CSV table of C-alpha atoms in Angstrom, one decimal:
chain,number,residue,atom,x,y,z
A,26,UNK,CA,105.4,137.7,114.0
A,27,UNK,CA,107.9,139.2,116.3
A,28,UNK,CA,109.6,135.9,116.9
A,29,UNK,CA,109.7,135.2,113.1
A,30,UNK,CA,111.3,138.6,112.6
A,31,UNK,CA,114.0,137.7,115.1
A,32,UNK,CA,114.6,134.4,113.2
A,33,UNK,CA,115.0,136.4,110.0
A,34,UNK,CA,117.6,138.6,111.7
A,35,UNK,CA,119.5,135.9,113.5
A,36,UNK,CA,120.2,132.2,113.4
A,37,UNK,CA,117.2,129.9,114.2
A,38,UNK,CA,119.3,127.8,116.7
A,39,UNK,CA,120.3,130.9,118.6
A,40,UNK,CA,116.7,132.0,118.9
A,41,UNK,CA,115.6,128.5,120.0
A,42,UNK,CA,118.1,128.6,122.8
A,43,UNK,CA,116.8,131.8,124.1
A,44,UNK,CA,113.2,130.8,124.2
A,45,UNK,CA,111.4,128.8,126.9
A,46,UNK,CA,109.9,125.5,125.7
A,47,UNK,CA,106.4,126.8,125.8
A,48,UNK,CA,107.3,129.3,123.0
A,49,UNK,CA,109.1,126.9,120.6
A,50,UNK,CA,105.9,126.0,118.8
A,51,UNK,CA,105.6,129.7,117.7
A,52,UNK,CA,108.7,129.4,115.4
A,53,UNK,CA,109.5,127.0,112.6
A,54,UNK,CA,111.3,123.7,113.5
A,55,UNK,CA,113.7,124.1,110.6
A,56,UNK,CA,115.4,127.1,109.1
A,57,UNK,CA,113.2,129.0,106.6
A,58,UNK,CA,113.8,127.8,103.0
A,59,UNK,CA,112.3,128.0,99.6
A,60,UNK,CA,109.2,126.3,98.2
A,61,UNK,CA,110.2,125.0,94.8
A,62,UNK,CA,107.1,123.8,92.9
A,63,UNK,CA,108.6,121.4,90.4
A,64,UNK,CA,109.8,118.6,92.6
A,65,UNK,CA,110.0,115.2,90.8
A,66,UNK,CA,107.1,113.7,92.9
A,67,UNK,CA,104.7,116.6,92.1
A,68,UNK,CA,104.9,116.5,88.2
A,69,UNK,CA,103.4,114.7,85.4
A,70,UNK,CA,105.7,113.2,82.8
A,71,UNK,CA,105.8,116.0,80.3
A,72,UNK,CA,106.2,118.7,82.9
A,73,UNK,CA,109.0,116.7,84.4
A,74,UNK,CA,110.8,116.7,81.0
A,75,UNK,CA,110.6,120.5,80.8
A,76,UNK,CA,111.8,121.0,84.4
A,77,UNK,CA,114.7,118.6,84.0
A,78,UNK,CA,115.8,120.2,80.8
A,79,UNK,CA,115.6,123.7,82.4
A,80,UNK,CA,117.5,122.5,85.5
A,81,UNK,CA,120.3,121.1,83.4
A,82,UNK,CA,120.5,124.2,81.3
A,83,UNK,CA,120.8,126.5,84.4
A,84,UNK,CA,123.1,124.2,86.3
A,85,UNK,CA,125.4,124.0,83.2
A,86,UNK,CA,125.5,127.8,83.1
A,87,UNK,CA,123.2,128.1,80.1
A,88,UNK,CA,122.2,131.5,78.8
A,89,UNK,CA,118.8,133.3,78.8
A,90,UNK,CA,118.4,132.5,75.1
A,91,UNK,CA,119.1,128.8,75.7
A,92,UNK,CA,116.5,128.8,78.4
A,93,UNK,CA,113.9,130.4,76.1
A,94,UNK,CA,114.7,127.9,73.4
A,95,UNK,CA,114.1,124.9,75.8
A,96,UNK,CA,110.7,126.3,76.9
A,97,UNK,CA,109.7,127.0,73.3
A,98,UNK,CA,110.8,123.6,72.0
A,99,UNK,CA,108.9,121.7,74.8
A,100,UNK,CA,105.8,123.7,75.2
A,101,UNK,CA,105.2,124.1,71.5
A,102,UNK,CA,104.5,120.4,71.4
A,103,UNK,CA,101.6,120.6,73.9
A,104,UNK,CA,98.9,120.7,71.2
A,105,UNK,CA,96.1,120.3,73.8
A,106,UNK,CA,97.0,123.6,75.5
A,107,UNK,CA,96.3,127.0,73.9
A,108,UNK,CA,99.1,129.6,73.2
A,109,UNK,CA,98.1,131.8,76.2
A,110,UNK,CA,98.2,128.9,78.6
A,111,UNK,CA,101.5,127.7,77.2
A,112,UNK,CA,103.0,131.1,77.9
A,113,UNK,CA,101.6,131.0,81.4
A,114,UNK,CA,103.2,127.6,82.0
A,115,UNK,CA,106.5,128.7,80.5
A,116,UNK,CA,106.6,131.9,82.5
A,117,UNK,CA,106.1,129.9,85.8
A,118,UNK,CA,108.7,127.3,84.8
A,119,UNK,CA,111.3,130.0,84.0
A,120,UNK,CA,110.7,132.0,87.2
A,121,UNK,CA,110.8,129.0,89.5
A,122,UNK,CA,114.1,127.8,88.1
A,123,UNK,CA,115.7,131.2,88.2
A,124,UNK,CA,114.6,131.5,91.8
A,125,UNK,CA,116.0,128.1,92.6
A,126,UNK,CA,119.3,128.9,90.9
A,127,UNK,CA,119.6,132.0,93.2
A,128,UNK,CA,118.3,130.5,96.4
A,129,UNK,CA,121.5,129.9,98.2
A,130,UNK,CA,122.5,133.5,99.1
A,131,UNK,CA,121.6,137.0,98.2
A,132,UNK,CA,124.6,137.2,95.9
A,133,UNK,CA,123.4,134.1,94.1
A,134,UNK,CA,120.0,135.5,93.8
A,135,UNK,CA,121.2,138.8,92.3
A,136,UNK,CA,123.4,137.0,89.8
A,137,UNK,CA,120.6,134.7,88.7
A,138,UNK,CA,118.2,137.5,88.2
A,139,UNK,CA,120.7,139.6,86.3
A,140,UNK,CA,121.7,136.7,84.1
A,141,UNK,CA,118.2,135.8,83.1
A,142,UNK,CA,116.7,139.3,83.2
A,143,UNK,CA,116.2,139.4,79.4
A,144,UNK,CA,114.1,136.2,79.5
A,145,UNK,CA,112.1,137.3,82.5
A,146,UNK,CA,111.4,140.7,80.9
A,147,UNK,CA,110.3,138.9,77.7
A,148,UNK,CA,107.8,136.9,79.7
A,149,UNK,CA,106.6,140.0,81.7
A,150,UNK,CA,105.4,142.3,79.0
A,151,UNK,CA,101.8,142.7,80.3
A,152,UNK,CA,100.4,143.6,83.7
A,153,UNK,CA,99.0,140.2,84.1
A,154,UNK,CA,102.3,138.6,83.2
A,155,UNK,CA,104.1,140.7,85.7
A,156,UNK,CA,101.6,139.9,88.4
A,157,UNK,CA,102.1,136.1,87.7
A,158,UNK,CA,105.8,136.5,88.2
A,159,UNK,CA,105.4,138.4,91.5
A,160,UNK,CA,102.9,135.7,92.7
A,161,UNK,CA,105.4,132.9,91.8
A,162,UNK,CA,108.1,134.7,93.8
A,163,UNK,CA,105.7,135.1,96.8
A,164,UNK,CA,104.8,131.4,96.7
A,165,UNK,CA,108.5,130.3,96.2
A,166,UNK,CA,109.6,132.3,99.3
A,167,UNK,CA,106.5,132.0,101.4
A,168,UNK,CA,108.5,130.2,104.1
A,169,UNK,CA,111.3,132.9,104.0
A,170,UNK,CA,109.7,136.3,103.8
A,171,UNK,CA,113.1,138.0,104.0
A,172,UNK,CA,114.2,136.6,100.7
A,173,UNK,CA,110.7,137.3,99.4
A,174,UNK,CA,110.9,141.0,100.1
A,175,UNK,CA,114.5,141.3,98.8
A,176,UNK,CA,113.7,139.4,95.6
A,177,UNK,CA,110.6,141.5,94.9
A,178,UNK,CA,112.7,144.7,95.5
A,179,UNK,CA,115.4,143.5,93.0
A,180,UNK,CA,112.8,142.6,90.4
A,181,UNK,CA,111.5,146.1,90.5
A,182,UNK,CA,115.1,147.4,90.1
A,183,UNK,CA,115.5,145.4,87.0
A,184,UNK,CA,112.1,146.4,85.7
A,185,UNK,CA,110.9,142.8,85.5
A,186,UNK,CA,107.9,143.9,87.5
A,187,UNK,CA,106.8,147.4,88.5
A,188,UNK,CA,105.4,149.0,91.6
A,189,UNK,CA,101.8,148.7,90.5
A,190,UNK,CA,102.4,144.9,90.2
A,191,UNK,CA,103.4,144.7,93.8
A,192,UNK,CA,100.4,146.6,95.0
A,193,UNK,CA,98.1,144.3,93.0
A,194,UNK,CA,99.8,141.3,94.5
A,195,UNK,CA,99.6,142.5,98.1
A,196,UNK,CA,95.9,143.3,97.8
A,197,UNK,CA,94.6,140.2,96.0
A,198,UNK,CA,92.1,137.9,97.6
A,199,UNK,CA,94.7,135.6,99.1
A,200,UNK,CA,95.8,138.3,101.6
A,201,UNK,CA,92.4,139.0,103.1
A,202,UNK,CA,93.0,138.3,106.8
A,203,UNK,CA,96.8,138.4,106.5
A,204,UNK,CA,97.6,142.0,107.2
A,205,UNK,CA,98.9,141.1,110.7
A,206,UNK,CA,101.9,139.7,108.9
A,207,UNK,CA,104.7,142.1,109.1
A,208,UNK,CA,106.3,141.3,105.7
A,209,UNK,CA,103.3,142.6,103.7
A,210,UNK,CA,103.7,146.1,105.1
A,211,UNK,CA,107.4,145.8,104.7
A,212,UNK,CA,107.1,145.0,101.0
A,213,UNK,CA,104.5,147.7,100.4
A,214,UNK,CA,106.7,150.3,102.3
A,215,UNK,CA,109.8,149.3,100.4
A,216,UNK,CA,108.0,149.7,97.1
A,217,UNK,CA,106.5,153.1,97.8
A,218,UNK,CA,109.8,154.3,99.2
A,219,UNK,CA,111.7,153.2,96.0
A,220,UNK,CA,109.3,155.2,93.8
A,221,UNK,CA,109.6,158.2,96.0
A,222,UNK,CA,113.4,157.9,95.9
A,223,UNK,CA,113.4,157.7,92.1
A,224,UNK,CA,111.4,160.9,91.9
A,225,UNK,CA,113.9,162.7,94.2
A,226,UNK,CA,116.8,161.4,92.1
A,227,UNK,CA,115.2,162.7,88.9
A,228,UNK,CA,114.4,166.1,90.6
A,229,UNK,CA,118.1,166.3,91.5
A,230,UNK,CA,119.1,165.4,87.9
A,231,UNK,CA,116.8,168.0,86.6
A,232,UNK,CA,118.2,170.7,88.8
A,233,UNK,CA,121.7,169.7,87.6
A,234,UNK,CA,120.7,169.7,84.0
A,235,UNK,CA,119.1,173.2,84.4
A,236,UNK,CA,122.2,174.5,86.0
A,237,UNK,CA,124.3,173.2,83.2
A,238,UNK,CA,122.1,174.7,80.6
A,239,UNK,CA,122.1,178.0,82.4
A,240,UNK,CA,125.9,177.9,82.5
A,241,UNK,CA,126.1,177.2,78.8
A,242,UNK,CA,123.9,180.3,78.0
A,243,UNK,CA,126.0,182.5,80.4
A,244,UNK,CA,129.3,181.3,78.9
A,245,UNK,CA,128.2,180.9,75.3
A,246,UNK,CA,131.0,178.4,75.1
A,247,UNK,CA,129.4,175.1,74.3
A,248,UNK,CA,129.8,174.4,70.7
A,249,UNK,CA,128.8,170.8,71.1
A,250,UNK,CA,125.5,170.3,73.0
A,251,UNK,CA,126.5,166.7,73.7
A,252,UNK,CA,129.2,167.9,76.0
A,253,UNK,CA,126.7,169.7,78.3
A,254,UNK,CA,125.3,166.6,79.9
A,255,UNK,CA,121.6,165.6,79.9
A,256,UNK,CA,119.2,167.8,78.2
A,257,UNK,CA,116.6,169.5,80.4
A,258,UNK,CA,113.8,168.2,78.2
A,259,UNK,CA,114.9,164.6,78.5
A,260,UNK,CA,115.1,164.7,82.3
A,261,UNK,CA,111.7,166.5,82.5
A,262,UNK,CA,110.2,163.7,80.5
A,263,UNK,CA,111.6,161.1,82.7
A,264,UNK,CA,110.5,163.0,85.8
A,265,UNK,CA,107.0,163.3,84.5
A,266,UNK,CA,106.8,159.6,83.8
A,267,UNK,CA,108.1,158.8,87.3
A,268,UNK,CA,105.6,161.2,88.9
A,269,UNK,CA,102.9,159.4,87.1
A,270,UNK,CA,104.1,156.1,88.5
A,271,UNK,CA,104.2,157.6,92.0
A,272,UNK,CA,100.6,158.9,91.5
A,273,UNK,CA,99.5,155.5,90.3
A,274,UNK,CA,101.0,153.7,93.3
A,275,UNK,CA,99.5,156.1,95.9
A,276,UNK,CA,96.0,156.0,94.3
A,277,UNK,CA,96.1,152.3,93.8
A,278,UNK,CA,97.2,151.5,97.3
A,279,UNK,CA,94.8,153.9,98.9
A,280,UNK,CA,92.1,152.6,96.7
A,281,UNK,CA,92.7,149.0,97.7
A,282,UNK,CA,92.7,149.9,101.5
A,283,UNK,CA,89.5,151.8,101.1
A,284,UNK,CA,87.9,149.0,99.1
A,285,UNK,CA,88.7,146.4,101.7
A,286,UNK,CA,87.7,148.5,104.7
A,287,UNK,CA,84.5,149.7,103.1
A,288,UNK,CA,83.5,146.3,101.9
A,289,UNK,CA,81.6,143.7,104.0
A,290,UNK,CA,83.8,140.9,102.7
A,291,UNK,CA,87.1,142.9,102.7
A,292,UNK,CA,88.2,141.7,106.1
A,293,UNK,CA,88.2,138.2,107.7
A,294,UNK,CA,87.2,139.5,111.2
A,295,UNK,CA,87.0,142.6,113.4
A,296,UNK,CA,90.6,142.0,114.5
A,297,UNK,CA,91.7,141.8,110.9
A,298,UNK,CA,89.9,145.0,110.1
A,299,UNK,CA,91.7,146.6,113.0
A,300,UNK,CA,95.1,145.6,111.5
A,301,UNK,CA,94.1,146.7,108.1
A,302,UNK,CA,92.8,150.1,109.4
A,303,UNK,CA,96.1,150.5,111.3
A,304,UNK,CA,98.2,149.9,108.2
A,305,UNK,CA,95.9,152.3,106.2
A,306,UNK,CA,96.5,155.0,108.7
A,307,UNK,CA,100.2,154.3,108.7
A,308,UNK,CA,100.3,154.5,104.9
A,309,UNK,CA,98.4,157.8,104.7
A,310,UNK,CA,100.4,159.5,107.4
A,311,UNK,CA,103.8,158.2,106.3
A,312,UNK,CA,103.2,159.4,102.7
A,313,UNK,CA,101.1,162.4,103.5
A,314,UNK,CA,103.0,164.6,101.2
A,315,UNK,CA,102.3,162.3,98.3
A,316,UNK,CA,98.7,162.1,99.4
A,317,UNK,CA,98.4,165.8,99.3
A,318,UNK,CA,100.2,166.1,96.0
A,319,UNK,CA,97.6,163.7,94.5
A,320,UNK,CA,94.6,164.9,96.4
A,321,UNK,CA,92.5,165.6,93.3
A,322,UNK,CA,93.0,162.0,92.0
A,323,UNK,CA,92.2,160.5,95.4
A,324,UNK,CA,89.1,162.6,95.7
A,325,UNK,CA,87.7,161.6,92.3
A,326,UNK,CA,88.8,157.9,92.3
A,327,UNK,CA,89.1,156.6,95.8
A,328,UNK,CA,87.2,158.7,98.4
A,329,UNK,CA,83.9,158.7,96.6
A,330,UNK,CA,80.4,158.0,98.0
A,331,UNK,CA,81.3,154.3,98.4
A,332,UNK,CA,84.1,155.0,100.8
A,333,UNK,CA,83.3,154.3,104.5
A,334,UNK,CA,83.1,157.2,106.9
A,335,UNK,CA,86.2,156.1,108.9
A,336,UNK,CA,88.4,155.9,105.8
A,337,UNK,CA,87.2,159.4,104.8
A,338,UNK,CA,88.1,160.7,108.2
A,339,UNK,CA,91.6,159.3,107.8
A,340,UNK,CA,91.9,161.1,104.5
A,341,UNK,CA,90.7,164.4,106.0
A,342,UNK,CA,93.0,164.1,109.0
A,343,UNK,CA,96.0,163.4,106.7
A,344,UNK,CA,95.4,166.5,104.7
A,345,UNK,CA,95.3,168.5,107.9
A,346,UNK,CA,98.5,166.9,109.2
A,347,UNK,CA,100.2,167.8,105.9
A,348,UNK,CA,99.0,171.4,105.9
């Protein structure tokens, strides 16, 4: 994992030159790249038709609406597949091709997501749909976890997926035994930090709105309320929504950690459990203020009678640390 981190932060050939031959097997032979699913060799005929049409559309600078029209016109003809399954297939096809379009550089990736954001948002209206998009991103970039982390971060920014989606993805069954991989913790940490940052930004906006409202009252000079900036009530509503999102992320994340650590099949081995326990402690201590702020919800939903004694001990020590 340390060598792979170095590869992400430098050039592969440079790292190869620094390593003894006995260590070369620990790093990839080629530079990390994407894992595009719809290669010509891996598709049946009708899937190939959809993929080729989507590829031409995006390559020729087609719009989000044009991409949606292509998906609708092709998948609507699949009479042997029900409507929900067609949506799932179309969502995967769109996400894969948008990721491929943006796979050259970070700038290409940002431009691709921004351009096709309306289509991605249309296909991500439910929690299950958002989770599928996140899982497609993870699989597409599984050989390049740097791009994986950045892409997930940008999809949160554009509200294609939400923080709860990322938590659900990281703690699904496919990641049991994988918490020794640094990028899982990096993605989780980035997600929680983003939510906390949004709360802090809204708190600052609320303070500014309250100060402006107080100045209006003192001066009695604001004939037009629209000139006074954001209303206190509006910012308070936004802040309350974001605090709820923060609460959900903290409770969901802690709940998944406790579920895995307290379950007999939640870890692949004792070593895996040690990694998971370490990440759990790091999460609780890093976000101890948020843990204490949501203590009641954690008590009632996470640290119940089913929680193991060692997870409960971490919870108790976190509260003492934040006191």
